[in-house]
Amino acid sequence: MVITIDGPAASGKSSTAQWVAERLGFQHVDSGALYRAMTATALRVSTDVASWTASALLEADARIALQPGAKSFATLIDGECADAEMRGPDVTAHVSRVAQMPDIRAWVNERVRRAAERHDVVVDGRDMGTAVFPDAALKIFLIADPWERARRRLIQRLGRSPADDEIAEETDLLVQRDGSDSTQTVQARDAVLLDTTYLTQEEQVERIVALAHAVSHRPATG
Ligand code: CDP
Protein backbone atom coordinates (compact mmCIF):
# COMPACT_ATOMS: atom_id res chain seq x y z
CA MET A 1 0.00 0.00 0.00
CA VAL A 2 1.23 3.49 -0.87
CA ILE A 3 0.20 6.72 0.83
CA THR A 4 1.50 9.95 -0.70
CA ILE A 5 1.87 13.24 1.13
CA ASP A 6 2.69 16.21 -1.09
CA GLY A 7 2.78 19.93 -0.50
CA PRO A 8 4.91 23.06 -0.47
CA ALA A 9 8.11 23.73 1.51
CA ALA A 10 7.87 23.26 5.26
CA SER A 11 4.21 22.25 5.18
CA GLY A 12 5.09 19.45 7.59
CA LYS A 13 5.18 16.65 5.03
CA SER A 14 8.21 14.77 6.30
CA SER A 15 7.44 14.80 10.01
CA THR A 16 3.78 13.95 9.35
CA ALA A 17 4.75 11.18 6.94
CA GLN A 18 7.12 9.75 9.52
CA TRP A 19 4.49 9.70 12.27
CA VAL A 20 1.81 8.27 9.98
CA ALA A 21 4.21 5.54 8.83
CA GLU A 22 5.04 4.69 12.41
CA ARG A 23 1.38 4.48 13.39
CA LEU A 24 0.55 2.19 10.46
CA GLY A 25 3.73 0.09 10.59
CA PHE A 26 4.75 1.39 7.16
CA GLN A 27 8.14 2.69 6.04
CA HIS A 28 8.61 6.40 5.38
CA VAL A 29 10.33 7.49 2.18
CA ASP A 30 11.35 11.16 1.88
CA SER A 31 11.77 12.00 -1.81
CA GLY A 32 13.01 15.51 -0.97
CA ALA A 33 15.96 13.93 0.86
CA LEU A 34 17.11 12.39 -2.42
CA TYR A 35 17.03 15.81 -4.14
CA ARG A 36 18.91 17.21 -1.16
CA ALA A 37 21.49 14.37 -1.21
CA MET A 38 22.08 14.94 -4.93
CA THR A 39 22.55 18.67 -4.31
CA ALA A 40 24.88 18.10 -1.34
CA THR A 41 27.00 15.69 -3.39
CA ALA A 42 27.12 18.17 -6.28
CA LEU A 43 28.31 20.90 -3.90
CA ARG A 44 31.03 18.60 -2.58
CA VAL A 45 32.28 18.15 -6.14
CA SER A 46 31.93 21.74 -7.36
CA THR A 47 30.49 24.98 -6.00
CA ASP A 48 30.37 26.37 -9.55
CA VAL A 49 26.61 25.90 -9.59
CA ALA A 50 26.18 27.40 -13.06
CA SER A 51 28.23 24.57 -14.55
CA TRP A 52 26.10 21.76 -13.10
CA THR A 53 24.51 19.42 -15.62
CA ALA A 54 22.26 16.45 -14.93
CA SER A 55 24.70 14.00 -16.49
CA ALA A 56 27.60 15.25 -14.35
CA LEU A 57 25.42 15.17 -11.22
CA LEU A 58 24.26 11.65 -11.97
CA GLU A 59 27.84 10.42 -11.69
CA ALA A 60 27.09 10.54 -7.95
CA ASP A 61 24.41 7.85 -8.37
CA ALA A 62 26.42 5.14 -6.60
CA ARG A 63 27.37 7.49 -3.74
CA ILE A 64 23.75 7.98 -2.66
CA ALA A 65 21.85 5.16 -0.98
CA LEU A 66 18.27 4.84 0.20
CA GLN A 67 18.61 2.33 3.01
CA PRO A 68 15.61 0.69 4.70
CA GLY A 69 15.69 1.15 8.48
CA ALA A 70 13.37 0.22 11.34
CA LYS A 71 10.82 2.92 10.44
CA SER A 72 12.20 5.04 7.63
CA PHE A 73 14.45 4.78 4.64
CA ALA A 74 17.63 6.67 5.46
CA THR A 75 19.30 8.68 2.71
CA LEU A 76 23.06 8.17 2.95
CA ILE A 77 25.95 9.82 1.13
CA ASP A 78 29.07 7.66 0.84
CA GLY A 79 27.48 5.29 3.36
CA GLU A 80 27.01 7.97 6.02
CA CYS A 81 24.19 10.07 7.38
CA ALA A 82 24.63 13.65 6.11
CA ASP A 83 21.38 15.15 7.41
CA ALA A 84 22.91 18.36 8.79
CA GLU A 85 24.59 19.09 5.46
CA MET A 86 21.52 18.08 3.44
CA ARG A 87 19.21 20.36 5.47
CA GLY A 88 21.70 23.24 5.62
CA PRO A 89 21.31 26.62 3.89
CA ASP A 90 23.67 25.89 0.93
CA VAL A 91 21.76 22.81 -0.14
CA THR A 92 18.40 24.51 0.50
CA ALA A 93 19.46 27.44 -1.69
CA HIS A 94 20.34 25.22 -4.68
CA VAL A 95 18.06 22.20 -4.41
CA SER A 96 15.20 23.66 -6.48
CA ARG A 97 17.54 24.15 -9.44
CA VAL A 98 18.66 20.51 -9.23
CA ALA A 99 15.04 19.37 -8.84
CA GLN A 100 14.13 21.14 -12.09
CA MET A 101 16.39 18.84 -14.14
CA PRO A 102 14.18 16.16 -15.77
CA ASP A 103 16.89 13.47 -15.58
CA ILE A 104 17.34 14.08 -11.87
CA ARG A 105 13.57 13.83 -11.37
CA ALA A 106 13.56 10.51 -13.24
CA TRP A 107 16.43 9.29 -11.03
CA VAL A 108 14.62 10.22 -7.79
CA ASN A 109 11.34 8.73 -9.00
CA GLU A 110 13.02 5.46 -9.92
CA ARG A 111 14.70 5.23 -6.49
CA VAL A 112 11.41 5.92 -4.70
CA ARG A 113 9.45 3.41 -6.82
CA ARG A 114 12.06 0.75 -6.07
CA ALA A 115 11.75 1.42 -2.32
CA ALA A 116 7.98 0.96 -2.54
CA GLU A 117 8.26 -2.40 -4.32
CA ARG A 118 8.99 -4.34 -1.14
CA HIS A 119 7.32 -2.24 1.56
CA ASP A 120 4.09 -0.50 2.48
CA VAL A 121 5.19 3.12 2.35
CA VAL A 122 4.26 6.68 3.18
CA VAL A 123 6.10 8.79 0.62
CA ASP A 124 6.38 12.55 0.86
CA GLY A 125 7.36 15.14 -1.71
CA ARG A 126 5.88 17.46 -4.30
CA ASP A 127 4.58 15.17 -7.01
CA MET A 128 4.39 11.72 -5.42
CA GLY A 129 0.61 11.47 -5.92
CA THR A 130 0.82 12.53 -9.58
CA ALA A 131 4.11 11.67 -11.30
CA VAL A 132 5.22 8.70 -9.21
CA PHE A 133 2.23 6.94 -7.64
CA PRO A 134 -0.88 7.96 -9.61
CA ASP A 135 -2.64 4.84 -8.23
CA ALA A 136 -1.73 5.39 -4.56
CA ALA A 137 -4.40 4.18 -2.13
CA LEU A 138 -4.46 7.54 -0.35
CA LYS A 139 -3.14 10.92 -1.42
CA ILE A 140 -2.81 13.90 0.86
CA PHE A 141 -1.89 17.45 -0.12
CA LEU A 142 -0.73 19.48 2.88
CA ILE A 143 -0.85 23.25 2.90
CA ALA A 144 -0.39 25.88 5.59
CA ASP A 145 -0.08 29.63 5.78
CA PRO A 146 3.51 30.71 4.82
CA TRP A 147 4.08 32.58 8.10
CA GLU A 148 3.08 29.50 10.08
CA ARG A 149 5.25 27.26 7.91
CA ALA A 150 8.22 29.58 8.49
CA ARG A 151 7.55 29.64 12.24
CA ARG A 152 7.47 25.84 12.44
CA ARG A 153 10.60 25.41 10.32
CA LEU A 154 12.49 27.84 12.62
CA ILE A 155 11.35 26.11 15.79
CA GLN A 156 12.58 22.84 14.28
CA ARG A 157 15.92 24.40 13.30
CA LEU A 158 16.58 26.64 16.33
CA GLY A 159 14.84 24.68 19.07
CA ARG A 160 13.24 27.87 20.43
CA SER A 161 10.47 30.35 19.61
CA PRO A 162 11.64 32.61 16.80
CA ALA A 163 11.25 36.41 16.83
CA ASP A 164 8.94 38.07 14.32
CA ASP A 165 11.80 39.44 12.19
CA GLU A 166 13.30 35.96 11.96
CA ILE A 167 9.93 34.57 10.87
CA ALA A 168 9.56 37.36 8.30
CA GLU A 169 12.97 36.56 6.79
CA GLU A 170 12.25 32.81 6.69
CA THR A 171 8.81 33.47 5.16
CA ASP A 172 10.52 35.34 2.28
CA LEU A 173 12.86 32.41 1.66
CA LEU A 174 9.99 29.91 1.73
CA VAL A 175 7.85 31.95 -0.63
CA GLN A 176 10.83 32.26 -2.99
CA ARG A 177 11.31 28.48 -2.92
CA ASP A 178 7.56 27.94 -3.44
CA GLY A 179 8.02 29.99 -6.63
CA SER A 180 11.02 27.96 -7.85
CA ASP A 181 9.22 24.70 -7.03
CA SER A 182 5.85 25.70 -8.44
CA THR A 183 6.00 23.57 -11.60
CA GLN A 184 6.89 20.43 -9.70
CA THR A 185 4.43 20.92 -6.84
CA VAL A 186 1.24 19.31 -8.08
CA GLN A 187 -1.92 18.47 -6.23
CA ALA A 188 -3.48 15.25 -7.56
CA ARG A 189 -7.15 15.58 -8.50
CA ASP A 190 -8.01 12.79 -6.07
CA ALA A 191 -5.86 14.11 -3.21
CA VAL A 192 -7.36 15.11 0.12
CA LEU A 193 -6.42 18.73 0.80
CA LEU A 194 -5.45 19.33 4.42
CA ASP A 195 -4.76 22.87 5.63
CA THR A 196 -2.66 22.45 8.76
CA THR A 197 -2.39 26.13 9.73
CA TYR A 198 -4.61 25.62 12.76
CA LEU A 199 -3.95 21.93 13.36
CA THR A 200 -1.44 20.42 15.75
CA GLN A 201 0.93 17.77 14.50
CA GLU A 202 -1.06 15.15 16.43
CA GLU A 203 -4.33 16.27 14.85
CA GLN A 204 -3.01 16.12 11.31
CA VAL A 205 -1.46 12.69 11.90
CA GLU A 206 -4.74 11.48 13.43
CA ARG A 207 -6.74 12.63 10.40
CA ILE A 208 -4.45 10.93 7.91
CA VAL A 209 -4.35 7.68 9.92
CA ALA A 210 -8.18 7.70 10.02
CA LEU A 211 -8.31 8.23 6.26
CA ALA A 212 -5.81 5.40 5.76
CA HIS A 213 -7.97 3.04 7.85
CA ALA A 214 -11.02 4.09 5.85
CA VAL A 215 -9.40 3.36 2.48
CA SER A 216 -7.87 0.07 3.59
CA HIS A 217 -11.32 -1.16 4.71
CA ARG A 218 -13.06 0.06 1.57
CA PRO A 219 -14.33 -2.89 -0.51
CA ALA A 220 -12.38 -3.39 -3.73
CA THR A 221 -14.16 -2.17 -6.85
CA GLY A 222 -13.96 -3.23 -10.49
O1 CDP B 1 10.26 20.32 3.28
P1 CDP B 1 11.10 21.09 2.31
O2 CDP B 1 10.36 21.64 1.17
O3 CDP B 1 12.03 22.05 2.95
O4 CDP B 1 12.12 20.16 1.63
P2 CDP B 1 12.13 18.79 0.97
O5 CDP B 1 10.84 18.06 0.96
O6 CDP B 1 13.31 18.19 1.62
O7 CDP B 1 12.44 19.15 -0.56
C1 CDP B 1 13.61 19.85 -0.93
C2 CDP B 1 13.47 20.30 -2.38
O8 CDP B 1 13.44 19.15 -3.24
C3 CDP B 1 12.25 21.11 -2.73
O9 CDP B 1 12.45 22.49 -2.53
C4 CDP B 1 12.04 20.78 -4.22
O10 CDP B 1 12.85 21.60 -5.01
C5 CDP B 1 12.58 19.38 -4.34
N1 CDP B 1 11.56 18.33 -4.39
C6 CDP B 1 10.90 18.11 -5.59
O11 CDP B 1 11.10 18.84 -6.55
N2 CDP B 1 10.04 17.06 -5.71
C7 CDP B 1 9.81 16.25 -4.68
N3 CDP B 1 9.00 15.21 -4.84
C8 CDP B 1 10.43 16.48 -3.43
C9 CDP B 1 11.30 17.55 -3.31
mmCIF file of C-alpha atoms and ligand atoms in Angstrom:
data_model
loop_
_atom_site.group_PDB
_atom_site.id
_atom_site.type_symbol
_atom_site.label_atom_id
_atom_site.label_comp_id
_atom_site.label_asym_id
_atom_site.label_seq_id
_atom_site.Cartn_x
_atom_site.Cartn_y
_atom_site.Cartn_z
ATOM 1 C CA MET A 1 0.000 0.000 0.000
ATOM 2 C CA VAL A 2 1.227 3.489 -0.868
ATOM 3 C CA ILE A 3 0.202 6.723 0.832
ATOM 4 C CA THR A 4 1.495 9.955 -0.697
ATOM 5 C CA ILE A 5 1.869 13.243 1.134
ATOM 6 C CA ASP A 6 2.687 16.207 -1.090
ATOM 7 C CA GLY A 7 2.778 19.930 -0.504
ATOM 8 C CA PRO A 8 4.914 23.063 -0.465
ATOM 9 C CA ALA A 9 8.106 23.732 1.514
ATOM 10 C CA ALA A 10 7.868 23.258 5.264
ATOM 11 C CA SER A 11 4.214 22.250 5.176
ATOM 12 C CA GLY A 12 5.086 19.450 7.595
ATOM 13 C CA LYS A 13 5.175 16.650 5.031
ATOM 14 C CA SER A 14 8.207 14.766 6.304
ATOM 15 C CA SER A 15 7.438 14.798 10.009
ATOM 16 C CA THR A 16 3.781 13.955 9.353
ATOM 17 C CA ALA A 17 4.751 11.180 6.944
ATOM 18 C CA GLN A 18 7.115 9.748 9.519
ATOM 19 C CA TRP A 19 4.493 9.701 12.266
ATOM 20 C CA VAL A 20 1.815 8.267 9.981
ATOM 21 C CA ALA A 21 4.209 5.544 8.828
ATOM 22 C CA GLU A 22 5.038 4.686 12.409
ATOM 23 C CA ARG A 23 1.375 4.476 13.387
ATOM 24 C CA LEU A 24 0.554 2.194 10.464
ATOM 25 C CA GLY A 25 3.728 0.093 10.592
ATOM 26 C CA PHE A 26 4.750 1.391 7.164
ATOM 27 C CA GLN A 27 8.138 2.695 6.044
ATOM 28 C CA HIS A 28 8.609 6.397 5.384
ATOM 29 C CA VAL A 29 10.330 7.493 2.175
ATOM 30 C CA ASP A 30 11.346 11.162 1.882
ATOM 31 C CA SER A 31 11.773 11.998 -1.812
ATOM 32 C CA GLY A 32 13.014 15.510 -0.967
ATOM 33 C CA ALA A 33 15.958 13.929 0.861
ATOM 34 C CA LEU A 34 17.115 12.394 -2.421
ATOM 35 C CA TYR A 35 17.034 15.808 -4.138
ATOM 36 C CA ARG A 36 18.909 17.210 -1.159
ATOM 37 C CA ALA A 37 21.488 14.374 -1.214
ATOM 38 C CA MET A 38 22.075 14.936 -4.933
ATOM 39 C CA THR A 39 22.547 18.667 -4.315
ATOM 40 C CA ALA A 40 24.880 18.095 -1.339
ATOM 41 C CA THR A 41 27.000 15.693 -3.389
ATOM 42 C CA ALA A 42 27.119 18.173 -6.281
ATOM 43 C CA LEU A 43 28.310 20.902 -3.903
ATOM 44 C CA ARG A 44 31.028 18.597 -2.577
ATOM 45 C CA VAL A 45 32.284 18.154 -6.141
ATOM 46 C CA SER A 46 31.932 21.744 -7.361
ATOM 47 C CA THR A 47 30.490 24.976 -6.004
ATOM 48 C CA ASP A 48 30.371 26.369 -9.546
ATOM 49 C CA VAL A 49 26.615 25.898 -9.586
ATOM 50 C CA ALA A 50 26.177 27.404 -13.065
ATOM 51 C CA SER A 51 28.231 24.567 -14.546
ATOM 52 C CA TRP A 52 26.096 21.758 -13.102
ATOM 53 C CA THR A 53 24.513 19.422 -15.624
ATOM 54 C CA ALA A 54 22.256 16.450 -14.933
ATOM 55 C CA SER A 55 24.705 13.995 -16.490
ATOM 56 C CA ALA A 56 27.603 15.254 -14.348
ATOM 57 C CA LEU A 57 25.421 15.174 -11.218
ATOM 58 C CA LEU A 58 24.260 11.649 -11.968
ATOM 59 C CA GLU A 59 27.837 10.424 -11.688
ATOM 60 C CA ALA A 60 27.087 10.544 -7.947
ATOM 61 C CA ASP A 61 24.407 7.850 -8.373
ATOM 62 C CA ALA A 62 26.423 5.138 -6.596
ATOM 63 C CA ARG A 63 27.369 7.494 -3.742
ATOM 64 C CA ILE A 64 23.754 7.982 -2.657
ATOM 65 C CA ALA A 65 21.854 5.161 -0.979
ATOM 66 C CA LEU A 66 18.275 4.836 0.200
ATOM 67 C CA GLN A 67 18.614 2.325 3.013
ATOM 68 C CA PRO A 68 15.614 0.686 4.702
ATOM 69 C CA GLY A 69 15.688 1.151 8.478
ATOM 70 C CA ALA A 70 13.370 0.220 11.337
ATOM 71 C CA LYS A 71 10.823 2.921 10.442
ATOM 72 C CA SER A 72 12.205 5.040 7.625
ATOM 73 C CA PHE A 73 14.446 4.780 4.644
ATOM 74 C CA ALA A 74 17.631 6.669 5.461
ATOM 75 C CA THR A 75 19.302 8.677 2.713
ATOM 76 C CA LEU A 76 23.057 8.173 2.953
ATOM 77 C CA ILE A 77 25.949 9.823 1.131
ATOM 78 C CA ASP A 78 29.069 7.657 0.836
ATOM 79 C CA GLY A 79 27.476 5.292 3.356
ATOM 80 C CA GLU A 80 27.015 7.969 6.016
ATOM 81 C CA CYS A 81 24.185 10.069 7.377
ATOM 82 C CA ALA A 82 24.633 13.646 6.109
ATOM 83 C CA ASP A 83 21.384 15.146 7.410
ATOM 84 C CA ALA A 84 22.907 18.365 8.790
ATOM 85 C CA GLU A 85 24.592 19.086 5.461
ATOM 86 C CA MET A 86 21.519 18.075 3.441
ATOM 87 C CA ARG A 87 19.205 20.355 5.465
ATOM 88 C CA GLY A 88 21.699 23.237 5.618
ATOM 89 C CA PRO A 89 21.308 26.616 3.888
ATOM 90 C CA ASP A 90 23.669 25.889 0.933
ATOM 91 C CA VAL A 91 21.759 22.805 -0.140
ATOM 92 C CA THR A 92 18.401 24.505 0.499
ATOM 93 C CA ALA A 93 19.457 27.444 -1.693
ATOM 94 C CA HIS A 94 20.341 25.216 -4.678
ATOM 95 C CA VAL A 95 18.065 22.201 -4.407
ATOM 96 C CA SER A 96 15.199 23.657 -6.485
ATOM 97 C CA ARG A 97 17.536 24.151 -9.439
ATOM 98 C CA VAL A 98 18.658 20.510 -9.234
ATOM 99 C CA ALA A 99 15.043 19.372 -8.844
ATOM 100 C CA GLN A 100 14.127 21.135 -12.086
ATOM 101 C CA MET A 101 16.387 18.842 -14.141
ATOM 102 C CA PRO A 102 14.179 16.158 -15.769
ATOM 103 C CA ASP A 103 16.887 13.473 -15.585
ATOM 104 C CA ILE A 104 17.337 14.080 -11.867
ATOM 105 C CA ARG A 105 13.572 13.826 -11.368
ATOM 106 C CA ALA A 106 13.563 10.508 -13.243
ATOM 107 C CA TRP A 107 16.432 9.294 -11.032
ATOM 108 C CA VAL A 108 14.616 10.219 -7.791
ATOM 109 C CA ASN A 109 11.341 8.730 -9.005
ATOM 110 C CA GLU A 110 13.020 5.459 -9.919
ATOM 111 C CA ARG A 111 14.697 5.228 -6.492
ATOM 112 C CA VAL A 112 11.406 5.921 -4.702
ATOM 113 C CA ARG A 113 9.454 3.412 -6.816
ATOM 114 C CA ARG A 114 12.056 0.749 -6.074
ATOM 115 C CA ALA A 115 11.750 1.423 -2.322
ATOM 116 C CA ALA A 116 7.979 0.957 -2.539
ATOM 117 C CA GLU A 117 8.263 -2.404 -4.315
ATOM 118 C CA ARG A 118 8.992 -4.343 -1.136
ATOM 119 C CA HIS A 119 7.317 -2.244 1.565
ATOM 120 C CA ASP A 120 4.090 -0.501 2.483
ATOM 121 C CA VAL A 121 5.190 3.118 2.351
ATOM 122 C CA VAL A 122 4.257 6.679 3.182
ATOM 123 C CA VAL A 123 6.104 8.791 0.619
ATOM 124 C CA ASP A 124 6.384 12.553 0.855
ATOM 125 C CA GLY A 125 7.356 15.145 -1.708
ATOM 126 C CA ARG A 126 5.880 17.462 -4.299
ATOM 127 C CA ASP A 127 4.576 15.169 -7.009
ATOM 128 C CA MET A 128 4.390 11.724 -5.422
ATOM 129 C CA GLY A 129 0.608 11.474 -5.924
ATOM 130 C CA THR A 130 0.822 12.531 -9.584
ATOM 131 C CA ALA A 131 4.113 11.669 -11.301
ATOM 132 C CA VAL A 132 5.219 8.705 -9.214
ATOM 133 C CA PHE A 133 2.234 6.938 -7.641
ATOM 134 C CA PRO A 134 -0.883 7.958 -9.606
ATOM 135 C CA ASP A 135 -2.639 4.843 -8.230
ATOM 136 C CA ALA A 136 -1.726 5.390 -4.564
ATOM 137 C CA ALA A 137 -4.401 4.181 -2.132
ATOM 138 C CA LEU A 138 -4.459 7.537 -0.346
ATOM 139 C CA LYS A 139 -3.137 10.920 -1.425
ATOM 140 C CA ILE A 140 -2.811 13.903 0.862
ATOM 141 C CA PHE A 141 -1.892 17.450 -0.115
ATOM 142 C CA LEU A 142 -0.734 19.482 2.885
ATOM 143 C CA ILE A 143 -0.848 23.251 2.897
ATOM 144 C CA ALA A 144 -0.388 25.885 5.589
ATOM 145 C CA ASP A 145 -0.081 29.629 5.779
ATOM 146 C CA PRO A 146 3.508 30.711 4.818
ATOM 147 C CA TRP A 147 4.077 32.583 8.103
ATOM 148 C CA GLU A 148 3.078 29.501 10.082
ATOM 149 C CA ARG A 149 5.250 27.258 7.911
ATOM 150 C CA ALA A 150 8.224 29.582 8.494
ATOM 151 C CA ARG A 151 7.552 29.644 12.239
ATOM 152 C CA ARG A 152 7.473 25.840 12.440
ATOM 153 C CA ARG A 153 10.600 25.413 10.325
ATOM 154 C CA LEU A 154 12.492 27.840 12.615
ATOM 155 C CA ILE A 155 11.351 26.107 15.790
ATOM 156 C CA GLN A 156 12.576 22.838 14.284
ATOM 157 C CA ARG A 157 15.922 24.401 13.302
ATOM 158 C CA LEU A 158 16.578 26.641 16.328
ATOM 159 C CA GLY A 159 14.841 24.677 19.068
ATOM 160 C CA ARG A 160 13.239 27.872 20.427
ATOM 161 C CA SER A 161 10.466 30.351 19.610
ATOM 162 C CA PRO A 162 11.637 32.614 16.799
ATOM 163 C CA ALA A 163 11.248 36.410 16.832
ATOM 164 C CA ASP A 164 8.936 38.071 14.320
ATOM 165 C CA ASP A 165 11.796 39.444 12.192
ATOM 166 C CA GLU A 166 13.302 35.959 11.960
ATOM 167 C CA ILE A 167 9.927 34.570 10.872
ATOM 168 C CA ALA A 168 9.558 37.359 8.301
ATOM 169 C CA GLU A 169 12.971 36.560 6.793
ATOM 170 C CA GLU A 170 12.249 32.809 6.694
ATOM 171 C CA THR A 171 8.812 33.469 5.159
ATOM 172 C CA ASP A 172 10.518 35.344 2.283
ATOM 173 C CA LEU A 173 12.860 32.408 1.658
ATOM 174 C CA LEU A 174 9.991 29.914 1.731
ATOM 175 C CA VAL A 175 7.847 31.954 -0.627
ATOM 176 C CA GLN A 176 10.827 32.260 -2.988
ATOM 177 C CA ARG A 177 11.311 28.480 -2.919
ATOM 178 C CA ASP A 178 7.563 27.936 -3.445
ATOM 179 C CA GLY A 179 8.021 29.994 -6.634
ATOM 180 C CA SER A 180 11.021 27.957 -7.848
ATOM 181 C CA ASP A 181 9.222 24.701 -7.031
ATOM 182 C CA SER A 182 5.849 25.696 -8.443
ATOM 183 C CA THR A 183 6.000 23.575 -11.603
ATOM 184 C CA GLN A 184 6.892 20.431 -9.699
ATOM 185 C CA THR A 185 4.429 20.921 -6.842
ATOM 186 C CA VAL A 186 1.236 19.313 -8.084
ATOM 187 C CA GLN A 187 -1.924 18.467 -6.229
ATOM 188 C CA ALA A 188 -3.479 15.249 -7.557
ATOM 189 C CA ARG A 189 -7.149 15.576 -8.502
ATOM 190 C CA ASP A 190 -8.013 12.788 -6.072
ATOM 191 C CA ALA A 191 -5.859 14.105 -3.213
ATOM 192 C CA VAL A 192 -7.365 15.109 0.121
ATOM 193 C CA LEU A 193 -6.422 18.734 0.798
ATOM 194 C CA LEU A 194 -5.446 19.331 4.415
ATOM 195 C CA ASP A 195 -4.765 22.870 5.633
ATOM 196 C CA THR A 196 -2.662 22.450 8.762
ATOM 197 C CA THR A 197 -2.386 26.131 9.728
ATOM 198 C CA TYR A 198 -4.610 25.615 12.760
ATOM 199 C CA LEU A 199 -3.950 21.926 13.362
ATOM 200 C CA THR A 200 -1.441 20.422 15.749
ATOM 201 C CA GLN A 201 0.931 17.771 14.496
ATOM 202 C CA GLU A 202 -1.064 15.146 16.433
ATOM 203 C CA GLU A 203 -4.334 16.271 14.849
ATOM 204 C CA GLN A 204 -3.013 16.118 11.315
ATOM 205 C CA VAL A 205 -1.461 12.692 11.899
ATOM 206 C CA GLU A 206 -4.739 11.478 13.433
ATOM 207 C CA ARG A 207 -6.742 12.634 10.405
ATOM 208 C CA ILE A 208 -4.452 10.929 7.911
ATOM 209 C CA VAL A 209 -4.352 7.684 9.923
ATOM 210 C CA ALA A 210 -8.178 7.703 10.021
ATOM 211 C CA LEU A 211 -8.314 8.226 6.255
ATOM 212 C CA ALA A 212 -5.809 5.397 5.762
ATOM 213 C CA HIS A 213 -7.973 3.040 7.849
ATOM 214 C CA ALA A 214 -11.020 4.085 5.853
ATOM 215 C CA VAL A 215 -9.400 3.356 2.478
ATOM 216 C CA SER A 216 -7.872 0.071 3.586
ATOM 217 C CA HIS A 217 -11.323 -1.158 4.710
ATOM 218 C CA ARG A 218 -13.061 0.056 1.574
ATOM 219 C CA PRO A 219 -14.326 -2.893 -0.507
ATOM 220 C CA ALA A 220 -12.377 -3.395 -3.734
ATOM 221 C CA THR A 221 -14.157 -2.175 -6.853
ATOM 222 C CA GLY A 222 -13.958 -3.228 -10.493
HETATM 223 O O1 CDP B 1 10.260 20.320 3.276
HETATM 224 P P1 CDP B 1 11.097 21.094 2.311
HETATM 225 O O2 CDP B 1 10.355 21.645 1.172
HETATM 226 O O3 CDP B 1 12.031 22.047 2.950
HETATM 227 O O4 CDP B 1 12.118 20.164 1.635
HETATM 228 P P2 CDP B 1 12.127 18.793 0.968
HETATM 229 O O5 CDP B 1 10.837 18.060 0.963
HETATM 230 O O6 CDP B 1 13.311 18.195 1.616
HETATM 231 O O7 CDP B 1 12.437 19.151 -0.560
HETATM 232 C C1 CDP B 1 13.608 19.854 -0.927
HETATM 233 C C2 CDP B 1 13.473 20.298 -2.377
HETATM 234 O O8 CDP B 1 13.437 19.152 -3.238
HETATM 235 C C3 CDP B 1 12.248 21.107 -2.732
HETATM 236 O O9 CDP B 1 12.451 22.488 -2.530
HETATM 237 C C4 CDP B 1 12.042 20.778 -4.217
HETATM 238 O O10 CDP B 1 12.852 21.603 -5.014
HETATM 239 C C5 CDP B 1 12.577 19.382 -4.335
HETATM 240 N N1 CDP B 1 11.555 18.332 -4.393
HETATM 241 C C6 CDP B 1 10.904 18.112 -5.589
HETATM 242 O O11 CDP B 1 11.103 18.842 -6.545
HETATM 243 N N2 CDP B 1 10.044 17.061 -5.711
HETATM 244 C C7 CDP B 1 9.807 16.245 -4.677
HETATM 245 N N3 CDP B 1 9.001 15.212 -4.842
HETATM 246 C C8 CDP B 1 10.434 16.482 -3.425
HETATM 247 C C9 CDP B 1 11.302 17.547 -3.311
#
